PDB file of C-alpha atoms in Angstrom:
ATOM      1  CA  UNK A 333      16.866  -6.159  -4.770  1.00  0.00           C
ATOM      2  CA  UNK A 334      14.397  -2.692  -4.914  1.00  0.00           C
ATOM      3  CA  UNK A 335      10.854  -3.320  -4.486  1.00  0.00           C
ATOM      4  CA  UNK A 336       8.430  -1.194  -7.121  1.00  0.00           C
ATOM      5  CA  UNK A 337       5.126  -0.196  -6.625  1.00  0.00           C
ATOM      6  CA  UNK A 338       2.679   0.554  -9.352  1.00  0.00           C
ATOM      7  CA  UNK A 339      -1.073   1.336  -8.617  1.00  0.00           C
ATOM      8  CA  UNK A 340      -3.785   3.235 -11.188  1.00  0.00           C
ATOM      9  CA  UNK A 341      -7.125   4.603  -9.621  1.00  0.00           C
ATOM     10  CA  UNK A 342     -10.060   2.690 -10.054  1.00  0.00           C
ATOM     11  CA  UNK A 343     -12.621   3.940 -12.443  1.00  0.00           C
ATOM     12  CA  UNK A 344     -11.024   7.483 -12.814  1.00  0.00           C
ATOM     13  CA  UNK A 345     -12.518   8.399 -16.024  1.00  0.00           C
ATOM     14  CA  UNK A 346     -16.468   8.320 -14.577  1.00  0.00           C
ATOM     15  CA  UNK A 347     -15.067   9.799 -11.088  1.00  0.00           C
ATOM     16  CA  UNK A 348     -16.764  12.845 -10.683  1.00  0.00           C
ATOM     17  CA  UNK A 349     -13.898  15.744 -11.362  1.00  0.00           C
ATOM     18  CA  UNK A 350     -13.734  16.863  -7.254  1.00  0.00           C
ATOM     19  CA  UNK A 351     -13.839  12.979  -6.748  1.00  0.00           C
ATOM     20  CA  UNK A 352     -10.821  12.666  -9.425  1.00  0.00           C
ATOM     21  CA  UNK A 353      -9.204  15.825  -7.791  1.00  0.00           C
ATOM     22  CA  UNK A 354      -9.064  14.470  -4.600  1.00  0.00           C
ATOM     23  CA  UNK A 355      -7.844  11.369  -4.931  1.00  0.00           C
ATOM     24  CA  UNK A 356      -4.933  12.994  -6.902  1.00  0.00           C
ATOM     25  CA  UNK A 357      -4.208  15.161  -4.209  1.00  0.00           C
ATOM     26  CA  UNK A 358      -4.024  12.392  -1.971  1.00  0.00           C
ATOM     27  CA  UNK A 359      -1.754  10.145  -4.008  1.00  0.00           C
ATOM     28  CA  UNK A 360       0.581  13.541  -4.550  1.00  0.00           C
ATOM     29  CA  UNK A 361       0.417  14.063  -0.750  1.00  0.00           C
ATOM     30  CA  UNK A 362       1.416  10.008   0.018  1.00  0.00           C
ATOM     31  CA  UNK A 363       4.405  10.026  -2.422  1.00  0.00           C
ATOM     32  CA  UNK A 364       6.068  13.186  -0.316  1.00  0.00           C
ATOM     33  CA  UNK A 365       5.262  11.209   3.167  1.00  0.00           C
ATOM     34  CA  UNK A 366       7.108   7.907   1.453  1.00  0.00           C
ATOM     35  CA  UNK A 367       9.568  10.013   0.027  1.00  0.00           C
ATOM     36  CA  UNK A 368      10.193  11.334   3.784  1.00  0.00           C
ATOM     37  CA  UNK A 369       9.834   8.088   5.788  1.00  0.00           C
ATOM     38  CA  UNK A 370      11.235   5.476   3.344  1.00  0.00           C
ATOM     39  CA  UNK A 371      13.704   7.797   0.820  1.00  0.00           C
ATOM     40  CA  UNK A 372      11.593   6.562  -1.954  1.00  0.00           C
ATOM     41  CA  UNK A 373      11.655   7.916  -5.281  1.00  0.00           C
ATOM     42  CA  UNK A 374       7.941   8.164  -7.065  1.00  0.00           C
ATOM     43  CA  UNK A 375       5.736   9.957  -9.660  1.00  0.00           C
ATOM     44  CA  UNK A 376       2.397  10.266 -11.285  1.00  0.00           C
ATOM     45  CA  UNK A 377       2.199   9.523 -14.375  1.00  0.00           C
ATOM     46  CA  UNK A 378      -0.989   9.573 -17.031  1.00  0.00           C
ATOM     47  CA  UNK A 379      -2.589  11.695 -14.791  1.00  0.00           C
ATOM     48  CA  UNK A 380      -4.277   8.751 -12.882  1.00  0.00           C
ATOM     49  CA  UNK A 381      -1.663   6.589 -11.958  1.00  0.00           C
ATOM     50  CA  UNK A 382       1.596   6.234  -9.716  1.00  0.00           C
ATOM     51  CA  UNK A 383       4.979   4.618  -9.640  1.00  0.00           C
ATOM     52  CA  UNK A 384       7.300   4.195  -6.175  1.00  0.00           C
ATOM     53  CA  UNK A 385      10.668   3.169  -6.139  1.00  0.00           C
ATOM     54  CA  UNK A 386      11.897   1.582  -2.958  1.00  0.00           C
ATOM     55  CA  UNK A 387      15.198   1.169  -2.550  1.00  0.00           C
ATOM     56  CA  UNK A 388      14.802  -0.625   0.701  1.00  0.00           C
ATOM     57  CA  UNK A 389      12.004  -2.837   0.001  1.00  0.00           C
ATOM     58  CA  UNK A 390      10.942  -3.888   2.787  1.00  0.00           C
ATOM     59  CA  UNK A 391       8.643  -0.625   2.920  1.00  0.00           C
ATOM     60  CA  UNK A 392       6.556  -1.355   0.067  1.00  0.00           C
ATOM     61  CA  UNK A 393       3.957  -3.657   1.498  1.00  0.00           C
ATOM     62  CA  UNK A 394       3.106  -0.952   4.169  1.00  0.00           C
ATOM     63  CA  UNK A 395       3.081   1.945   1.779  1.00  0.00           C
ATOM     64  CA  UNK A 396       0.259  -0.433  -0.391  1.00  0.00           C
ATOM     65  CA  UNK A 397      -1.969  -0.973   2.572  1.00  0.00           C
ATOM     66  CA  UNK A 398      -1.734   2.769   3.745  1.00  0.00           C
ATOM     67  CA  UNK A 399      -2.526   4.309   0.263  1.00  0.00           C
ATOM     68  CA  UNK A 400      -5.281   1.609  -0.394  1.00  0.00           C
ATOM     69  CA  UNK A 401      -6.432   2.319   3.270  1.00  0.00           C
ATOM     70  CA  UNK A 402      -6.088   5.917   2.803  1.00  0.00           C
ATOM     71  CA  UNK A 403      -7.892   6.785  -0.770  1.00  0.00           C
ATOM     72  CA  UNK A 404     -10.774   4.144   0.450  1.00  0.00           C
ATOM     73  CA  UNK A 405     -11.760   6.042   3.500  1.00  0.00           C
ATOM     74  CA  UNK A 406     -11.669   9.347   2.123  1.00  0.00           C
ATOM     75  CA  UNK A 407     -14.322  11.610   3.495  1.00  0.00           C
ATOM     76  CA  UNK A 408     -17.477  13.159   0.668  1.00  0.00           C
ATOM     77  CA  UNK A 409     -16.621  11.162  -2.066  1.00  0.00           C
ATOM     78  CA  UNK A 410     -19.693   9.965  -4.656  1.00  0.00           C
ATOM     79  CA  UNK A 411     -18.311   6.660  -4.774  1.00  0.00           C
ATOM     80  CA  UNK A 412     -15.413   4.868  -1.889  1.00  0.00           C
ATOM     81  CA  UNK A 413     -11.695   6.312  -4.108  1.00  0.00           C
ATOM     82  CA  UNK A 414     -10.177   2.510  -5.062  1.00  0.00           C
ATOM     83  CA  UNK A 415      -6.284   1.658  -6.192  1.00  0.00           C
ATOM     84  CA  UNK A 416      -5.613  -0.889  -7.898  1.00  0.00           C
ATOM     85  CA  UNK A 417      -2.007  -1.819  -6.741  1.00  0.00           C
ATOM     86  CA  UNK A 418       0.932  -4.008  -8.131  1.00  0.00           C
ATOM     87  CA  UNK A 419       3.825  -4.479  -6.570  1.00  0.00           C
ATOM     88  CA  UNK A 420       7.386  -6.027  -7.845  1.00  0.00           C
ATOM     89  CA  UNK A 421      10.403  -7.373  -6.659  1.00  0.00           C
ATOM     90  CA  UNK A 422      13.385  -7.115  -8.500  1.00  0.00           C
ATOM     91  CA  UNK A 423      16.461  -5.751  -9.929  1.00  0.00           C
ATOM     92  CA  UNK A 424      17.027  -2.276 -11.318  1.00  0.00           C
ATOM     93  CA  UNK A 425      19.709  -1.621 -14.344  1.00  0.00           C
ATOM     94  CA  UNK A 426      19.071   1.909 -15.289  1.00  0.00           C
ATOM     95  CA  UNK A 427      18.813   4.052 -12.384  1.00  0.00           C
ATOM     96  CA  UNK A 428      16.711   6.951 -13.195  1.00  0.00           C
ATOM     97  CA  UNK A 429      15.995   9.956 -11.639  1.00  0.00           C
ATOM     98  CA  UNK A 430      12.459   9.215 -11.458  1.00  0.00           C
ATOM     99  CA  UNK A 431      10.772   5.795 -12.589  1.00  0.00           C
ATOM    100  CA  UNK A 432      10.028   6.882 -15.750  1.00  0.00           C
ATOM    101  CA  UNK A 433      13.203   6.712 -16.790  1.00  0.00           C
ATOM    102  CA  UNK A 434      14.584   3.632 -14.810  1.00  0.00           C
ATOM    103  CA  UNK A 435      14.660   0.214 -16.188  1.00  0.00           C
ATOM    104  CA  UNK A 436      15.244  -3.557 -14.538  1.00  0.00           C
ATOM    105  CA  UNK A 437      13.110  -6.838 -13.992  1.00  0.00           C
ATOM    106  CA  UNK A 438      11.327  -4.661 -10.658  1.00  0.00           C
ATOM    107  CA  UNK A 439       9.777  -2.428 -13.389  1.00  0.00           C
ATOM    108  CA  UNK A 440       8.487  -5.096 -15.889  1.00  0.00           C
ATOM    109  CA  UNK A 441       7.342  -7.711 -12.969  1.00  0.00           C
ATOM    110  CA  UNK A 442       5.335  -4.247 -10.872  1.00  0.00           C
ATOM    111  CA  UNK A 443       3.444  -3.137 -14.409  1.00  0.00           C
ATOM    112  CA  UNK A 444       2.540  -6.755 -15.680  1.00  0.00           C
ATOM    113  CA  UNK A 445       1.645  -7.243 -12.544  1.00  0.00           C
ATOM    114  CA  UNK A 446      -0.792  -4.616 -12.315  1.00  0.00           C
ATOM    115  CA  UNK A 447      -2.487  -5.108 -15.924  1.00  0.00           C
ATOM    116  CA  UNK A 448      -3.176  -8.895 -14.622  1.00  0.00           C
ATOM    117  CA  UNK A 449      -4.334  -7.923 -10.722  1.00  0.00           C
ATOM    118  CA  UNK A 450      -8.212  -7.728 -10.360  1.00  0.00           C
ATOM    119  CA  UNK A 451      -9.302  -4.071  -9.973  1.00  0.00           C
ATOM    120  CA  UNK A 452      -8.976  -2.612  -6.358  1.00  0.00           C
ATOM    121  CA  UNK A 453      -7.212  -5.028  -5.197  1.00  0.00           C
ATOM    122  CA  UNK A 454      -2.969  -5.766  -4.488  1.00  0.00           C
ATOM    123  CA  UNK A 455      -0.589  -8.013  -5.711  1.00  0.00           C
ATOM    124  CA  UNK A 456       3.033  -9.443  -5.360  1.00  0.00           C
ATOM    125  CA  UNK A 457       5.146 -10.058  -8.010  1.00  0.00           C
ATOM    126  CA  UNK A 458       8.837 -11.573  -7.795  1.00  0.00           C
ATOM    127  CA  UNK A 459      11.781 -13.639  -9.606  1.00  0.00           C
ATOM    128  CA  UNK A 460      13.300 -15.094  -6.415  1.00  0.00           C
ATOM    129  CA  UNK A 461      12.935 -18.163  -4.829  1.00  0.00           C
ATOM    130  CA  UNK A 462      10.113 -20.476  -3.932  1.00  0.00           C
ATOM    131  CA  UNK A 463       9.968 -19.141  -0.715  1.00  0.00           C
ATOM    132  CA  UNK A 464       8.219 -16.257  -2.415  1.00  0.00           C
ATOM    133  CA  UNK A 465       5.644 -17.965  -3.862  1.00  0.00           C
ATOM    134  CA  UNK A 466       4.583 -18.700  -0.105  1.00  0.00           C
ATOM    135  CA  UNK A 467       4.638 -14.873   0.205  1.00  0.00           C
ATOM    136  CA  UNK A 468       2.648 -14.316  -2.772  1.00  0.00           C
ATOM    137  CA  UNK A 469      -0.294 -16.727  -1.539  1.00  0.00           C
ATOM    138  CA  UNK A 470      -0.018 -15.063   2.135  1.00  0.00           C
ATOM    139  CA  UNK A 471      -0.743 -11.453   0.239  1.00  0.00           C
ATOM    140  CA  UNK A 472      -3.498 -12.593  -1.700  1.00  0.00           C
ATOM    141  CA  UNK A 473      -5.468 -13.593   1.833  1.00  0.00           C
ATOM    142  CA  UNK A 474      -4.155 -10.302   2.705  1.00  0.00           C
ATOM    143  CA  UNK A 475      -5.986  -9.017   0.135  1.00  0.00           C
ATOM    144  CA  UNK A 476      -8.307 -10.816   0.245  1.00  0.00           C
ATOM    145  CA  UNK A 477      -9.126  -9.725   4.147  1.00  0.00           C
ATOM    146  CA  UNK A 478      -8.741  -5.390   2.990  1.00  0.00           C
ATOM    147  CA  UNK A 479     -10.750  -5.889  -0.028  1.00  0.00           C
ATOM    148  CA  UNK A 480     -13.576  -6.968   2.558  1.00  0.00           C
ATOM    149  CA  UNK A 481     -12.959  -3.408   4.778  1.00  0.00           C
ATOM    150  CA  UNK A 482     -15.153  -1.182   5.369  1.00  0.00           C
ATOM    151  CA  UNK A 483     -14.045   2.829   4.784  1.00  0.00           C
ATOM    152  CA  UNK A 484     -14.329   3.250   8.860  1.00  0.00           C
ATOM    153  CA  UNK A 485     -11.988   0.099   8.986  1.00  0.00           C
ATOM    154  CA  UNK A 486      -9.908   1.684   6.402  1.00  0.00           C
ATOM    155  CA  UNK A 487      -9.646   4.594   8.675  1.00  0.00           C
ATOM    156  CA  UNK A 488      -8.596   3.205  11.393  1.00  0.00           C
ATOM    157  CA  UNK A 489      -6.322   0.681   9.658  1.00  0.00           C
ATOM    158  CA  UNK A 490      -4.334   3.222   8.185  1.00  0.00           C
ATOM    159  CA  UNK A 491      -3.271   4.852  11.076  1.00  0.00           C
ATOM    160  CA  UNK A 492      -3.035   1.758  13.111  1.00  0.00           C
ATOM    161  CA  UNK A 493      -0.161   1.066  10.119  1.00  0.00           C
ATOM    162  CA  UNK A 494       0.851   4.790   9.814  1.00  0.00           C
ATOM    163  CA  UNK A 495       1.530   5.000  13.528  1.00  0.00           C
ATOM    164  CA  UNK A 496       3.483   1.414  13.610  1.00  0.00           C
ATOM    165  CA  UNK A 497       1.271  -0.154  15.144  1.00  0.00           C
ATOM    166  CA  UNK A 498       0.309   1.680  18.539  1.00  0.00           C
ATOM    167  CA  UNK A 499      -1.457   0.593  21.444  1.00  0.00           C
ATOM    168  CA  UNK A 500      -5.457   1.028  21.682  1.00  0.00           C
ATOM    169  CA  UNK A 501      -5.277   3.751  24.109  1.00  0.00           C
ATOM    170  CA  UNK A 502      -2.524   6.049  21.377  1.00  0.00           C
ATOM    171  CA  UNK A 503      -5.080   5.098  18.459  1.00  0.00           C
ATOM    172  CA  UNK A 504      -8.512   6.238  20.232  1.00  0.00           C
ATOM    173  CA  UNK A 505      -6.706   9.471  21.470  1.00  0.00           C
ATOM    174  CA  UNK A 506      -5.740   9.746  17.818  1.00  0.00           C
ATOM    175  CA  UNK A 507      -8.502   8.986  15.838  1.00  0.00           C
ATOM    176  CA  UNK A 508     -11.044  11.235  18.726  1.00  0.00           C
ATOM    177  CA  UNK A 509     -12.730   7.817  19.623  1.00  0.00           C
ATOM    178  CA  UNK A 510     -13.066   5.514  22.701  1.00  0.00           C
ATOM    179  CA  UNK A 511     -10.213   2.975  23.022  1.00  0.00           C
ATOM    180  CA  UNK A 512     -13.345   0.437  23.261  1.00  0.00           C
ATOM    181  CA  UNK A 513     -14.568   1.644  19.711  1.00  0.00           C
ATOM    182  CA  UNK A 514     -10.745   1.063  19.030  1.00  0.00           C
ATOM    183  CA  UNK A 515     -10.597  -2.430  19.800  1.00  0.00           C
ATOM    184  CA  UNK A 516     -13.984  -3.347  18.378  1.00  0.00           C
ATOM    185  CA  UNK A 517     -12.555  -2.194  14.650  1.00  0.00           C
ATOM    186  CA  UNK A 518      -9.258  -3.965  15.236  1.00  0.00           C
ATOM    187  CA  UNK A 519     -10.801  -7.278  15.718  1.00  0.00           C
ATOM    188  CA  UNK A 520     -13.050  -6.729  12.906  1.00  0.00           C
ATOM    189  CA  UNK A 521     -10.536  -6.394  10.472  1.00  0.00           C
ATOM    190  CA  UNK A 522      -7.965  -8.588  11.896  1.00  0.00           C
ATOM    191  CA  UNK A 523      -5.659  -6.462  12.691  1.00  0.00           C
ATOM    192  CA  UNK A 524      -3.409  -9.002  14.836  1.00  0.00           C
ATOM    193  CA  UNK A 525      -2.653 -10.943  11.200  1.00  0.00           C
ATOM    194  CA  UNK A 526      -2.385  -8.105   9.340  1.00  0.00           C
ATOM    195  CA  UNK A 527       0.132  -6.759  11.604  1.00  0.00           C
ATOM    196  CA  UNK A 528       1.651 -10.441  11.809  1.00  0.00           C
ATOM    197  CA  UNK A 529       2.136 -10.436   7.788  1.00  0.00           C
ATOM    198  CA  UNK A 530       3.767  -6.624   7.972  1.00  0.00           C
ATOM    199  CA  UNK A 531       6.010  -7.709  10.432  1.00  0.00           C
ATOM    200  CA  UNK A 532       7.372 -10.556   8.817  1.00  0.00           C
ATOM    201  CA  UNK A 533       7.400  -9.122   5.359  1.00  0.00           C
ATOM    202  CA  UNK A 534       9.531  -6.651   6.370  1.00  0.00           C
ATOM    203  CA  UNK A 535      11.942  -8.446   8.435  1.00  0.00           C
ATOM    204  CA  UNK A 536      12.021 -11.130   5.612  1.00  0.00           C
ATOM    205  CA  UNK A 537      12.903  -8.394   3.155  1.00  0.00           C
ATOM    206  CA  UNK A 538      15.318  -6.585   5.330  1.00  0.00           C
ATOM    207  CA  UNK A 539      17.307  -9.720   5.346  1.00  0.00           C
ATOM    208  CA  UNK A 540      17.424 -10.361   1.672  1.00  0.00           C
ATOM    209  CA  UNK A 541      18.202  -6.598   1.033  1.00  0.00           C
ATOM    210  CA  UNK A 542      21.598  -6.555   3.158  1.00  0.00           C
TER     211      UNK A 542
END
């Protein structure tokens, strides 16, 4: 089993162009860190969207909260940068250089997926047991809980992720902020669950992928 990830900005065509430029240059910027950390292989494609392939899927869930967390806080923006974000689990037949030219039921189930998941928002797509449907109802209150950040929370939520998971003290020093401020945001976006659901989505995976 592979795990794909398919997201496409939000409004891009009435982003204002150093708006659109940005958030380009942040999606290029997140496919080299997965590429590093996870041995992913990705692209963007139509100018305003991305594909991931992970080979190890327990990654992908991570790498869709970072990106969302990471485009949404961006800095001197017009309007916050939002990703809409599908995510599929599956098989791959053709293996492809790139996903453009890779084929198997990851593919289909990641870009249906993404033309039926509300805008800005992340969803989980599978063809594996019903134990997955369980996971699919735990992301959408996942979702449910980032759709409802705010782009300071977002800040801090990304690195909290980005860093796996550090203690209060490593994330103040990090983000040049008090480790009181620190706690204050990680209880306001529930941090403890969303850690909780990382955790076991990945160990879950990691399991089914051996």
């Amino acid at each position: 089993m592979i795990a794909v990830l398919t997201g496409d900005l939000v409004d891009s065509t009435a982003m204002p162009l150093e708006d659109y430029q940005l958030a380009v240059g942040i999606m290029e910027k997140y496919l080299a860190k997965c590429q590093a950390r996870f041995s992913t292989q990705g692209e963007i494609y139509r100018g305003d969207s991305l594909q991931l392939i992970f080979k190890q899927p327990q990654h992908a869930m991570r790498a869709a909260i970072e990106l969302r967390s990471l485009l949404f806080c961006a800095e001197n923006t017009q309007q916050p940068l939002g990703i809409t974000l599908s995510i599929g689990l599956g098989e791959q037949l053709i293996d492809g250089n790139k996903p453009s030219v890779s084929q198997g039921s990851a593919f289909t189930l990641s870009g249906r997926g993404l033309d039926n998941t509300p805008s800005g928002h992340i969803s989980l797509h599978h063809e594996s047991t019903a134990f997955y449907d369980a996971l699919v109802l735990a992301t959408k209150f996942l979702d449910s809980v980032l759709y409802s950040h705010t782009q300071k929370q977002a800040q801090v939520l990304y690195h909290y992720l980005s860093m796996d998971f550090p203690t209060h003290t490593q994330l103040a020093k990090a983000l040049s902020t008090s480790q009181q401020n620190v706690t204050k945001h990680l209880a306001r976006i529930g941090a403890d669950l969303i850690k909780a659901y990382v955790v076991f989505f990945e160990e879950k995976l990691t399991k089914e992928s051996e």
